[in-house]
Coordinates of C-alpha atoms in Angstrom, one line a residue:
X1 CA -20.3 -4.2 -4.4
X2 CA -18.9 -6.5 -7.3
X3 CA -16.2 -4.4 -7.6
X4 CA -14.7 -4.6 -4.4
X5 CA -14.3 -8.2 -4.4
X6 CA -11.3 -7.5 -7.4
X7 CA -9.5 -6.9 -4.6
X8 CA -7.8 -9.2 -1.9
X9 CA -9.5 -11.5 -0.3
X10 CA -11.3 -11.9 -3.3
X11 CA -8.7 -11.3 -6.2
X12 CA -11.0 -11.4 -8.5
X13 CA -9.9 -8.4 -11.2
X14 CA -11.5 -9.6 -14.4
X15 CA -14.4 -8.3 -12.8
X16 CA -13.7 -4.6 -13.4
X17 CA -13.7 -5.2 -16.9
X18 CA -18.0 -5.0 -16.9
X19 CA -17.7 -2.9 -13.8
X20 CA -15.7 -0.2 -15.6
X21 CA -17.0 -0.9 -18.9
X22 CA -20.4 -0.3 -17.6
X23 CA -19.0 2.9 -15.6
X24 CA -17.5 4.0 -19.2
X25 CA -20.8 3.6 -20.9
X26 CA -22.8 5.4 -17.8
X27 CA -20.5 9.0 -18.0
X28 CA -21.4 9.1 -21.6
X29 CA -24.7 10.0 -20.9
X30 CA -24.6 13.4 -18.5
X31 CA -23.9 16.2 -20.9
X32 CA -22.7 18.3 -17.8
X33 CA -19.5 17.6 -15.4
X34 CA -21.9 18.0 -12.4
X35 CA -24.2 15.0 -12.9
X36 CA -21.3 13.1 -14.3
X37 CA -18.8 13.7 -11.2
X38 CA -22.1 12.5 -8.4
X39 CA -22.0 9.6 -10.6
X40 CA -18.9 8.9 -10.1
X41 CA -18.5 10.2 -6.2
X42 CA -21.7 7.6 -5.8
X43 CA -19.5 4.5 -7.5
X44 CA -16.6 5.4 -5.4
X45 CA -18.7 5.5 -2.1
X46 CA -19.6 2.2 -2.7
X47 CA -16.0 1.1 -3.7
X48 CA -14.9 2.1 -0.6
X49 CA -17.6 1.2 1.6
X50 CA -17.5 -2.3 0.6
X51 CA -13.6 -2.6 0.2
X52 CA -12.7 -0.8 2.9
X53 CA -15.7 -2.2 5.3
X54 CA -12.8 -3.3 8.3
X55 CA -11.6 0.5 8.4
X56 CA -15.4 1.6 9.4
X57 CA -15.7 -1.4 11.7
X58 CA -12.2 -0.2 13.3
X59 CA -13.8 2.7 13.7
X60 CA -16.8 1.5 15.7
X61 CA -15.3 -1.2 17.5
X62 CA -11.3 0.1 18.6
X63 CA -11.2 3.3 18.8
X64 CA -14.0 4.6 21.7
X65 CA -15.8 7.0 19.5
X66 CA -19.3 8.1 20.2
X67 CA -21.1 6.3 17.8
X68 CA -22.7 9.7 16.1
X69 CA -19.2 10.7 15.9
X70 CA -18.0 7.5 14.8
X71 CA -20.4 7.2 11.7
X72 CA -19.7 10.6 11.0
X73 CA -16.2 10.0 10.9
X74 CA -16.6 6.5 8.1
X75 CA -18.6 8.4 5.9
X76 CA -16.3 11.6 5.9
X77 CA -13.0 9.1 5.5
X78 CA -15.1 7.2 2.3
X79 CA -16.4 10.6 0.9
X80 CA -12.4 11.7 0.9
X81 CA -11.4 8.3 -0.8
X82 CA -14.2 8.5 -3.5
X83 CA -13.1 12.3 -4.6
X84 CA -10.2 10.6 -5.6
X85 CA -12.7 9.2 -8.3
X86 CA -15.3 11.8 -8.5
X87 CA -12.1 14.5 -9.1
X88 CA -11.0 13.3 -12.4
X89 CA -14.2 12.4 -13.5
X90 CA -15.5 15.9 -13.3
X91 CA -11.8 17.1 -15.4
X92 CA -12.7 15.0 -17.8
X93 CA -15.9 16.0 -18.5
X94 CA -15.2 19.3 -17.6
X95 CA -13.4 19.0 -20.9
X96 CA -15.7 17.2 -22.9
X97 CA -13.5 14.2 -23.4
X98 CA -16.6 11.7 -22.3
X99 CA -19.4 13.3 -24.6
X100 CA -20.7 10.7 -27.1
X101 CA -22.5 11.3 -30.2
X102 CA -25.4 8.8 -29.0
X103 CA -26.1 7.5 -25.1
X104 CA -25.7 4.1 -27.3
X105 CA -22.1 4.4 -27.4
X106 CA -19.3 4.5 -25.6
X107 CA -16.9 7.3 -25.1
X108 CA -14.1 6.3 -27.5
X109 CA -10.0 5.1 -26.5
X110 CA -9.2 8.6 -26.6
X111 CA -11.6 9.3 -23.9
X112 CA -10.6 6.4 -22.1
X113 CA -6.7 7.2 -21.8
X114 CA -8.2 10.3 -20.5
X115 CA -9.6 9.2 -17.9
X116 CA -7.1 6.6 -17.2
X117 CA -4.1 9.2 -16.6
X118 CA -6.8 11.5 -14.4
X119 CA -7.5 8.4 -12.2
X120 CA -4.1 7.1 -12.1
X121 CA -2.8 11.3 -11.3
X122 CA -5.9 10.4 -8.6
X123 CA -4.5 7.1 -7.2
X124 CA -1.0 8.9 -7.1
X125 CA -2.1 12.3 -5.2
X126 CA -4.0 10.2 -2.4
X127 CA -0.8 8.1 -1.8
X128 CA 1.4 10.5 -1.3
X129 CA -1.0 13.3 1.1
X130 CA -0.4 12.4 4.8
X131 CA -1.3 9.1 5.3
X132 CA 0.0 7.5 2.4
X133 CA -3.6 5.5 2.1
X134 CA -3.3 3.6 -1.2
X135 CA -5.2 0.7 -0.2
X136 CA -7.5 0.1 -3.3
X137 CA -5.2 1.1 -5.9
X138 CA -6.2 -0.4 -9.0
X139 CA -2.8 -2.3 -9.7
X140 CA -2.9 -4.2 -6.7
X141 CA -6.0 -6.0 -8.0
X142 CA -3.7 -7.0 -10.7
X143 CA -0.9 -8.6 -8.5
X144 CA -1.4 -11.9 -9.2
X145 CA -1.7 -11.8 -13.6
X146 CA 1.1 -11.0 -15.7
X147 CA 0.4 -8.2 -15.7
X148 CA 2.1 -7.5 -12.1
X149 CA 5.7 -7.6 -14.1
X150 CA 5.0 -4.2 -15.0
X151 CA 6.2 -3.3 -11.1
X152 CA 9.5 -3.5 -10.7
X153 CA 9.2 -1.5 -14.3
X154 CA 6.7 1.1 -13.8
X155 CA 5.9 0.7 -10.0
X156 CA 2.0 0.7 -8.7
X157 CA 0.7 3.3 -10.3
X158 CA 2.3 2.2 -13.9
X159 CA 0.4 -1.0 -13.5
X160 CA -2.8 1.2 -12.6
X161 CA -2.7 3.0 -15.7
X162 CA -2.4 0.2 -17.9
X163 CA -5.2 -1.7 -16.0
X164 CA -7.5 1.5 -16.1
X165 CA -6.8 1.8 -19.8
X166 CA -7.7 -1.8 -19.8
X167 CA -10.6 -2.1 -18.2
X168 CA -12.0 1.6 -19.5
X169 CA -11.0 0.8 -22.9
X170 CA -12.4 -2.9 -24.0
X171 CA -15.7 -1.9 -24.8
X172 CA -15.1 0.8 -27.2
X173 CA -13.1 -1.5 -28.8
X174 CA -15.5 -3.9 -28.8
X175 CA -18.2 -1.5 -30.1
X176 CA -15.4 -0.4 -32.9
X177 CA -15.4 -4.4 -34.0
X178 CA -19.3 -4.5 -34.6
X179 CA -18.9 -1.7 -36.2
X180 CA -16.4 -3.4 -39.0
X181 CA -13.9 -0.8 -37.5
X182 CA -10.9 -2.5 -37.0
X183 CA -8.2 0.5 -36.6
X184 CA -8.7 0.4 -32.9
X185 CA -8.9 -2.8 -31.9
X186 CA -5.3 -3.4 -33.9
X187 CA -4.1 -0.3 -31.8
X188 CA -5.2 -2.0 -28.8
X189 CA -4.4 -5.2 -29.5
X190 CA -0.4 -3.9 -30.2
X191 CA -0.7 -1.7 -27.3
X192 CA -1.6 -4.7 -25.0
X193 CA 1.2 -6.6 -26.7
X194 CA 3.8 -4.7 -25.8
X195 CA 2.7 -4.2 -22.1
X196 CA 3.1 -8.0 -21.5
X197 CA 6.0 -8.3 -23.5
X198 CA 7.2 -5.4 -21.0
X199 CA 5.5 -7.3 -18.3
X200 CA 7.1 -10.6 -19.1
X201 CA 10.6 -8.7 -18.9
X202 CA 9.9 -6.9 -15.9
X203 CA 8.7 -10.5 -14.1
X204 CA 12.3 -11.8 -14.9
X205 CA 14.3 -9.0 -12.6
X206 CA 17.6 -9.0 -15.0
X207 CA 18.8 -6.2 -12.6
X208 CA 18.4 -7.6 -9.3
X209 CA 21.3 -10.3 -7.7
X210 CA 21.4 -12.5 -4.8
X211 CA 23.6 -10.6 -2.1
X212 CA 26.1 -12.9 -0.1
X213 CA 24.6 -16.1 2.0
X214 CA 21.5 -16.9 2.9
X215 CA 20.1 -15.1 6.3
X216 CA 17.7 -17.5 8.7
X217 CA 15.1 -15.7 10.4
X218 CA 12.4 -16.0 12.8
X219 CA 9.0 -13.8 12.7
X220 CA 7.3 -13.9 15.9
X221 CA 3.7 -13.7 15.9
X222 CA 1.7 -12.8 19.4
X223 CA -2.1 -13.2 18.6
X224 CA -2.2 -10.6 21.1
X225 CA -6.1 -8.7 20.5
X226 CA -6.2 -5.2 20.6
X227 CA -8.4 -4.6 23.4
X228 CA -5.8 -7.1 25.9
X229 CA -2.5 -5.6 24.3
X230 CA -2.4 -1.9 25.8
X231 CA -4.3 -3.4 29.1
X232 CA -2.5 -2.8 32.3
X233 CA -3.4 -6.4 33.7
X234 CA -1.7 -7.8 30.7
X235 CA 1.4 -5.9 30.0
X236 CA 3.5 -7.6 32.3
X237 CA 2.8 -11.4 31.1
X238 CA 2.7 -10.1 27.4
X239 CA 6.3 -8.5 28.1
X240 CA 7.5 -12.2 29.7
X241 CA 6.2 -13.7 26.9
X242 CA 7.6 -12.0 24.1
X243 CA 11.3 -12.6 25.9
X244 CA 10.9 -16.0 26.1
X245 CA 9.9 -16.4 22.7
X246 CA 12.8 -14.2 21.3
X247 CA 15.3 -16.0 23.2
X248 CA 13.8 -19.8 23.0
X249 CA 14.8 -20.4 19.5
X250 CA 18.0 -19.1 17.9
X251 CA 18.1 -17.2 14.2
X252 CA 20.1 -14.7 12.6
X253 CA 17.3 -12.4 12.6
X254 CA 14.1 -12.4 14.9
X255 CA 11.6 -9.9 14.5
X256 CA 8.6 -9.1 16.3
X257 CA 5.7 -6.9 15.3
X258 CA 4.9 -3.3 15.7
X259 CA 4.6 -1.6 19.4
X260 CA 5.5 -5.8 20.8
X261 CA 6.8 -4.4 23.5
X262 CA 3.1 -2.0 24.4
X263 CA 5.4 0.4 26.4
X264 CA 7.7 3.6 25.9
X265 CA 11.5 2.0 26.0
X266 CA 12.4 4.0 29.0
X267 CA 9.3 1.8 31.0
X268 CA 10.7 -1.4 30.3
X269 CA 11.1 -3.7 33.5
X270 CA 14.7 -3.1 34.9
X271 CA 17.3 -5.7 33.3
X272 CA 14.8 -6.7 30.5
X273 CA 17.0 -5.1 28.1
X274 CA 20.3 -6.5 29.4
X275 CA 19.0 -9.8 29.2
X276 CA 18.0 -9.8 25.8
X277 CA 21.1 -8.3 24.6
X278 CA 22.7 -11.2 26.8
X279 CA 20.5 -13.8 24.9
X280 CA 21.2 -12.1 21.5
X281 CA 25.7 -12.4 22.0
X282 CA 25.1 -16.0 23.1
X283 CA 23.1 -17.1 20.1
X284 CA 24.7 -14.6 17.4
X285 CA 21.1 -13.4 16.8
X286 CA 20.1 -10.1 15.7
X287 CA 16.5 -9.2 17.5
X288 CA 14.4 -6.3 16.0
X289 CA 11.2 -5.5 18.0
X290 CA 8.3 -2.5 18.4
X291 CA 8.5 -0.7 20.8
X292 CA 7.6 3.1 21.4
X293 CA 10.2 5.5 21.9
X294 CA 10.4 9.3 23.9
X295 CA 13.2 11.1 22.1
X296 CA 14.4 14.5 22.6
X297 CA 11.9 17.7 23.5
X298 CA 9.4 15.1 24.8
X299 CA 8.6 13.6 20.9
X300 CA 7.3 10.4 21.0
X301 CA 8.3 8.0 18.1
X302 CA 6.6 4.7 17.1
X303 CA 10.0 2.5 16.9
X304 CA 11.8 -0.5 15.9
X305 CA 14.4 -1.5 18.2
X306 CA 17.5 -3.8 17.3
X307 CA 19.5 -5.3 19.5
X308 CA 22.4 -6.5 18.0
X309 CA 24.4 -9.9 18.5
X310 CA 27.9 -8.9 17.3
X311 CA 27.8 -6.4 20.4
X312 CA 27.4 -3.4 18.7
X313 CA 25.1 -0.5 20.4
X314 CA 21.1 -0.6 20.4
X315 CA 19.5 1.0 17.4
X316 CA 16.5 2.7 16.9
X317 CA 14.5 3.2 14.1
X318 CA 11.4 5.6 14.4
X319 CA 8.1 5.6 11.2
X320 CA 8.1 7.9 9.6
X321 CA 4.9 8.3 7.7
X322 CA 2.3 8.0 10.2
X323 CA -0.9 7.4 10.1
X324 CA -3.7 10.5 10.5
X325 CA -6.2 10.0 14.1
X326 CA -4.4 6.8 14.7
X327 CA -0.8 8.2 15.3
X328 CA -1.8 11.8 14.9
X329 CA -3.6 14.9 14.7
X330 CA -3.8 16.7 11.5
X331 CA -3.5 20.4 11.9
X332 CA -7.6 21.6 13.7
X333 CA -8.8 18.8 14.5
X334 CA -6.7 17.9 18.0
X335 CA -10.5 18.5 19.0
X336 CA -11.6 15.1 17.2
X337 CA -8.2 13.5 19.3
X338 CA -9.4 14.2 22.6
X339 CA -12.9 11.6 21.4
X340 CA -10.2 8.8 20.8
X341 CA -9.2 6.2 23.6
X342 CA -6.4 5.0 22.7
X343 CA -2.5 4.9 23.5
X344 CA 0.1 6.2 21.4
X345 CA -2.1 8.6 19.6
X346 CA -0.1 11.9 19.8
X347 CA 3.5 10.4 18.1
X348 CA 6.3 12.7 16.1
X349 CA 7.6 11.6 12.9
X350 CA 11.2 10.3 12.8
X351 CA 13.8 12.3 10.5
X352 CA 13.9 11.1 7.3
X353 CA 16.8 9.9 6.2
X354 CA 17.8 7.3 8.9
X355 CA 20.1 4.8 8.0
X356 CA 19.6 1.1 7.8
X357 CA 20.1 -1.8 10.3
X358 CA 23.3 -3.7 9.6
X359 CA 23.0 -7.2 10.8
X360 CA 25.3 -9.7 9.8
X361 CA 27.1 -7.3 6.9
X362 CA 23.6 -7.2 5.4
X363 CA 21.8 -3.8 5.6
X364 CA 18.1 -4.3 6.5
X365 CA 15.4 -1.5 6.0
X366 CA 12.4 -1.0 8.0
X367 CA 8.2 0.2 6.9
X368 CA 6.5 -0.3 10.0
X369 CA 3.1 -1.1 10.0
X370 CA 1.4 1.0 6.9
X371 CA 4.5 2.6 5.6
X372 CA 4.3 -0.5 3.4
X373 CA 1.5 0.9 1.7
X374 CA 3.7 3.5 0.0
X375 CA 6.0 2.6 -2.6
X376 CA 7.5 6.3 -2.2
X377 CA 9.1 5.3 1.0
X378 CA 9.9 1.6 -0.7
X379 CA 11.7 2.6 -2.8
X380 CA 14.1 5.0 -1.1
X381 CA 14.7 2.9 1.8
X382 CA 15.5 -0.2 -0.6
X383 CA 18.4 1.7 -2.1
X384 CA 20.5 1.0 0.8
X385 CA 19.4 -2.3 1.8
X386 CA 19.2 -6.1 0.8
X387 CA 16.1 -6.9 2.9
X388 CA 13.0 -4.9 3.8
X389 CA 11.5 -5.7 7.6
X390 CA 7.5 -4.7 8.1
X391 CA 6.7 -5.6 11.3
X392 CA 3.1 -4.5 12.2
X393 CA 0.1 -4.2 14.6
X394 CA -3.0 -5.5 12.7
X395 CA -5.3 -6.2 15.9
X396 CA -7.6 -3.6 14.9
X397 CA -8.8 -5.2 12.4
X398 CA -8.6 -8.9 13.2
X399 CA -10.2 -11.3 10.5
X400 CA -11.1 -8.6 8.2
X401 CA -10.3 -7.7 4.3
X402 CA -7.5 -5.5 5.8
X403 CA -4.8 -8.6 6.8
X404 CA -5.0 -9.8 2.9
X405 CA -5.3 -6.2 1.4
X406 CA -2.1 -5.2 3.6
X407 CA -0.3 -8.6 2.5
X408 CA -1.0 -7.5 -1.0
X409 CA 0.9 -4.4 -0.3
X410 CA 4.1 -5.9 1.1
X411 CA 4.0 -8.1 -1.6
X412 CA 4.0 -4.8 -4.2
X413 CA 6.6 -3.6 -2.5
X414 CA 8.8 -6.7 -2.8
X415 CA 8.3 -6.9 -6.5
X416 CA 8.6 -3.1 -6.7
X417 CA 12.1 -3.2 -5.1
X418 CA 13.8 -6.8 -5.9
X419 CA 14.2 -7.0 -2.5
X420 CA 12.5 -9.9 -0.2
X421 CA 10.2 -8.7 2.8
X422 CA 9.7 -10.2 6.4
X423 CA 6.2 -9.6 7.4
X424 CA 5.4 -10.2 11.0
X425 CA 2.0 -9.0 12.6
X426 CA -0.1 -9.9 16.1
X427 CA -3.2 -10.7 13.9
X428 CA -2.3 -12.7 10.6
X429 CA -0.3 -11.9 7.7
X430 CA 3.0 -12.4 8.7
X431 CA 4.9 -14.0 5.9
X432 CA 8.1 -14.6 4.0
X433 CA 8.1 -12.7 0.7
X434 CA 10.7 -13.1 -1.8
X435 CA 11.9 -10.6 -4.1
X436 CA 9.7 -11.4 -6.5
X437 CA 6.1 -11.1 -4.6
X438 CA 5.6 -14.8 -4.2
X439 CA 4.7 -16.0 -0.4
X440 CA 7.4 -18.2 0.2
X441 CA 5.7 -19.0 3.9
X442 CA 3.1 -17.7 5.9
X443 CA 1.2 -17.6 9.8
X444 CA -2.6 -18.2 9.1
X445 CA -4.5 -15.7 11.6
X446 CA -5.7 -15.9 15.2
X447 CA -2.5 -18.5 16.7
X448 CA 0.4 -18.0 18.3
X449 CA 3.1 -19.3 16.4
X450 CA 6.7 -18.8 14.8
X451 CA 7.4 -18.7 11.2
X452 CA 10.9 -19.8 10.6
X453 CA 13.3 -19.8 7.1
X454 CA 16.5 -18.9 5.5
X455 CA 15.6 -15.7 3.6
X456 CA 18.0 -14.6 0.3
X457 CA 19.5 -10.8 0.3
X458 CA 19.3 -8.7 -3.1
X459 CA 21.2 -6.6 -4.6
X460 CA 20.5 -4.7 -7.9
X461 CA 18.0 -1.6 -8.4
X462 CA 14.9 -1.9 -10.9
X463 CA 14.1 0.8 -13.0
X464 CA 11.4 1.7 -10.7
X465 CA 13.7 2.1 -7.9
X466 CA 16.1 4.1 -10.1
X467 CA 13.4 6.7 -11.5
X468 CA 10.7 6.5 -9.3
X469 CA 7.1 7.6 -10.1
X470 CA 7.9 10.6 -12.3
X471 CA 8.0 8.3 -15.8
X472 CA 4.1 7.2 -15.5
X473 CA 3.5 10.8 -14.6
X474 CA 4.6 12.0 -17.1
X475 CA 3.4 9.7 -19.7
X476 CA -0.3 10.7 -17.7
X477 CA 0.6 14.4 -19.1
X478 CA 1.5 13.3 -22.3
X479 CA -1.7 11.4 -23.0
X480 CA -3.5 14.8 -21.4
X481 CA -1.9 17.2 -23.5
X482 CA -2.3 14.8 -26.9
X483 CA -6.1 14.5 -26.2
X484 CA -6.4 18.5 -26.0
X485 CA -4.4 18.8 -29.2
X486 CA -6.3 16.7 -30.9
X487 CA -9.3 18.1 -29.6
X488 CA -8.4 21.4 -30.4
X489 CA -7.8 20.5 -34.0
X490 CA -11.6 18.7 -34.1
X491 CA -12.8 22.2 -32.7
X492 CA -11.3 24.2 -35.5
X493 CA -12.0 21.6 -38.0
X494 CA -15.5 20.2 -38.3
X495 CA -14.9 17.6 -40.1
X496 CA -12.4 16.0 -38.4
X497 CA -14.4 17.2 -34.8
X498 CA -17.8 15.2 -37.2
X499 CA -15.3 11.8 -37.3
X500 CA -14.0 12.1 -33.4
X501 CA -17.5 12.4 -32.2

């Protein structure tokens, strides 16, 4: 679908301008909400199903499914992401905002600011249900524009609305010009103005300062494949591995991705730990590693380990948004559970709340694996720390959309924040970010390699960090309850209700 390819890899987003536009002009037509919320269920299937293709391959190919059940399971997972589109469609026509005088024309800017806010309330709501799946969000097509200065201002779903408005709004505008009516293309044009001017701001970070010295760092990347890293015959020469690429080359900080370590802590070969902790005092180096962790009452965490070299005690940090199937079973369906083959399926949350690493004086936050898909998280954790870490298990979908799409993420989250992000992952995508979203060095998939720096600490919170998401939804109300004034008054009025039509 032409749409998907807006996304990464293809970053491409001046292609939902005709996609959306052509969307716009298509809801015009159904004069009930039923017809006009299939329409939009059958765009969003299609979305999905085409940017989302490597979580239905993961499905088929990782996780030992029946392949009945495993189809059955894609398309109920890309029927939930497209009522995220069908859903506000449906309100809005539920509310006759999308009528048109003609099928010729367009539903007007009103309309279109509608529909905007109901999508962007949409994009919000399936971030922050379990999961935290915002993969697909409309502002990360944006990322690389000028637009994407509107982050560390509005966060993601700020940069949504504005780019829904955008690419929903054009061609009424458009048909307003041929028209010879120029009242709202001025209003769009000023509109547009001041987002980039806010952009533009927003881009420059007056908020955010460099925090003490520079760090060095090393981001370990296995190119272990899924189906070899939880495999009994290779544990053991995986474990070596990993300690003699931790300890070979000395850094300040070392990090090494998501579950490295494919075993509960308290399995560990005898004296592994000691001698790391050895290595790490003898170098000054700070190592922070996956690894999975049983905690009190039998609750398994998925965990990032520190081991300090300033000979403090071992830390632990345990994820805390976890993924749904992969990590655990939503409440009734332990049933679909017992179909998976896979380890570390049946994990606890860890508490919220946990405090940051300290290395070095620096305080360093963790979002393991897809917690770095949810600017919620982001944001609190960067409140209390200079440097975000986002170490992560990508195997499952090796050479697929997902190592780009997720690399898009980290890099929202660094320009969300002001704060720079080490990426490191076991199947491409580990990278330095700086605070302002730009790849300052990357791994290219499928190698075994190191990728080695001197990354800069922040300090400073952006008005996204300091208010959160609660400005654009509130703006999304306020656009909401205008339209149904102003509808109100062309219901009572049929003049004014002859004009708006």
């Amino acid at each position: 679908m032409l749409g998907a390819m807006a996304w990464a890899p293809g970053s491409s987003p001046w292609l939902l301008l005709p996609v959306f536009g052509g969307l716009c002009r298509l809801l015009a037509r159904p004069r009930r909400p039923a017809p006009a919320a299939l329409l939009a269920l059958a765009f969003g299937l299609g979305l999905h199903a085409c940017g989302q293709a490597w979580m239905i391959a993961a499905l088929f190919r990782e996780t030992g499914l029946p392949p009945l059940l495993a189809l059955l399971s894609a398309m109920a997972a890309t029927l939930y992401l497209a009522g995220f589109i069908a859903l506000p469609v449906y309100l809005c026509a539920r509310c006759r905002l999308l009528a048109t005088a003609t099928p010729a024309t367009s539903p007007g800017l009103t309309a279109a600011a509608c529909l905007a806010a109901l999508l962007t309330a949409g994009e919000w709501a399936r971030g922050s249900l379990p999961g935290g799946f915002s993969s697909l969000s409309m502002g990360y097509a944006w990322l690389d524009t000028p637009l994407a200065g509107l982050l560390p201002v509005t966060g993601l779903y700020g940069l949504s609305f504005l780019a829904y408005v955008l690419c929903l709004g054009w061609l009424p505008v458009a048909e307003s010009l041929v028209r010879r009516q120029y009242g709202p293309a001025v209003l769009g044009a000023l509109a547009f103005a001041a987002f980039l001017a806010t952009a533009h701001w927003g881009a420059k970070q007056p908020w955010i300062t460099p925090h003490g010295d520079l760090l060095g760092f090393r981001l370990i990347h296995t190119g272990t494949a899924q189906q070899d890293k939880f495999s009994p015959e290779h544990i053991p020469a995986q474990i070596d591995r990993l300690a003699e690429r931790l300890t070979q080359s000395p850094a300040q900080l070392v990090l090494a991705p998501e579950t490295a370590l494919p075993m509960f802590f308290h399995q560990l070969p005898a004296g592994l730990v000691d001698r790391l902790a050895q290595a790490a005092r003898t170098h000054g180096s700070h190592f922070f590693i996956g690894v999975a962790l049983m905690g009190g009452n039998q609750q398994a965490h998925n965990s990032l380990l520190h081991i300090p070299g300033d000979g403090t005690p071992l830390r632990f940090f345990a994820k805390e948004e976890l993924m749904p199937f992969g990590e655990y079973s939503p409440p009734g369906f332990a049933w679909f559970s017992r179909h998976l083959h896979f380890p570390l399926k049946d994990l606890s949350p860890g508490p919220p709340g946990q405090p940051p690493f300290v290395a070095d004086r620096r305080r360093l936050a963790a979002l393991i694996c897809h917690e770095e898909a949810s600017p919620r998280l982001a944001r609190r954790r960067a409140m209390d720390a200079s440097v975000l870490l986002n170490p992560s298990n990508l195997a499952w979908f090796e050479r697929s959309a997902a190592i780009p799409q997720g690399l898009a993420m980290a890099r929202a989250r660094a320009l969300e924040t002001g704060r720079p992000v080490l990426r490191t992952t076991n199947a491409g995508g580990a990278a330095h970010i700086d605070h302002r979203g730009r790849i300052a060095g990357q791994v290219q998939p499928g190698q075994e390699s190191d990728l080695t720096g001197e990354i800069r600490p922040m300090q400073g919170l952006t008005p996204y960090v300091r208010l959160g998401d609660t400005p654009v939804l509130l703006v999304c109300a306020a656009v909401l309850l205008l339209a149904a004034v102003r509808r109100k008054r062309a219901m009572s009025h049929p003049t004014i209700q002859e004009k708006t039509a």
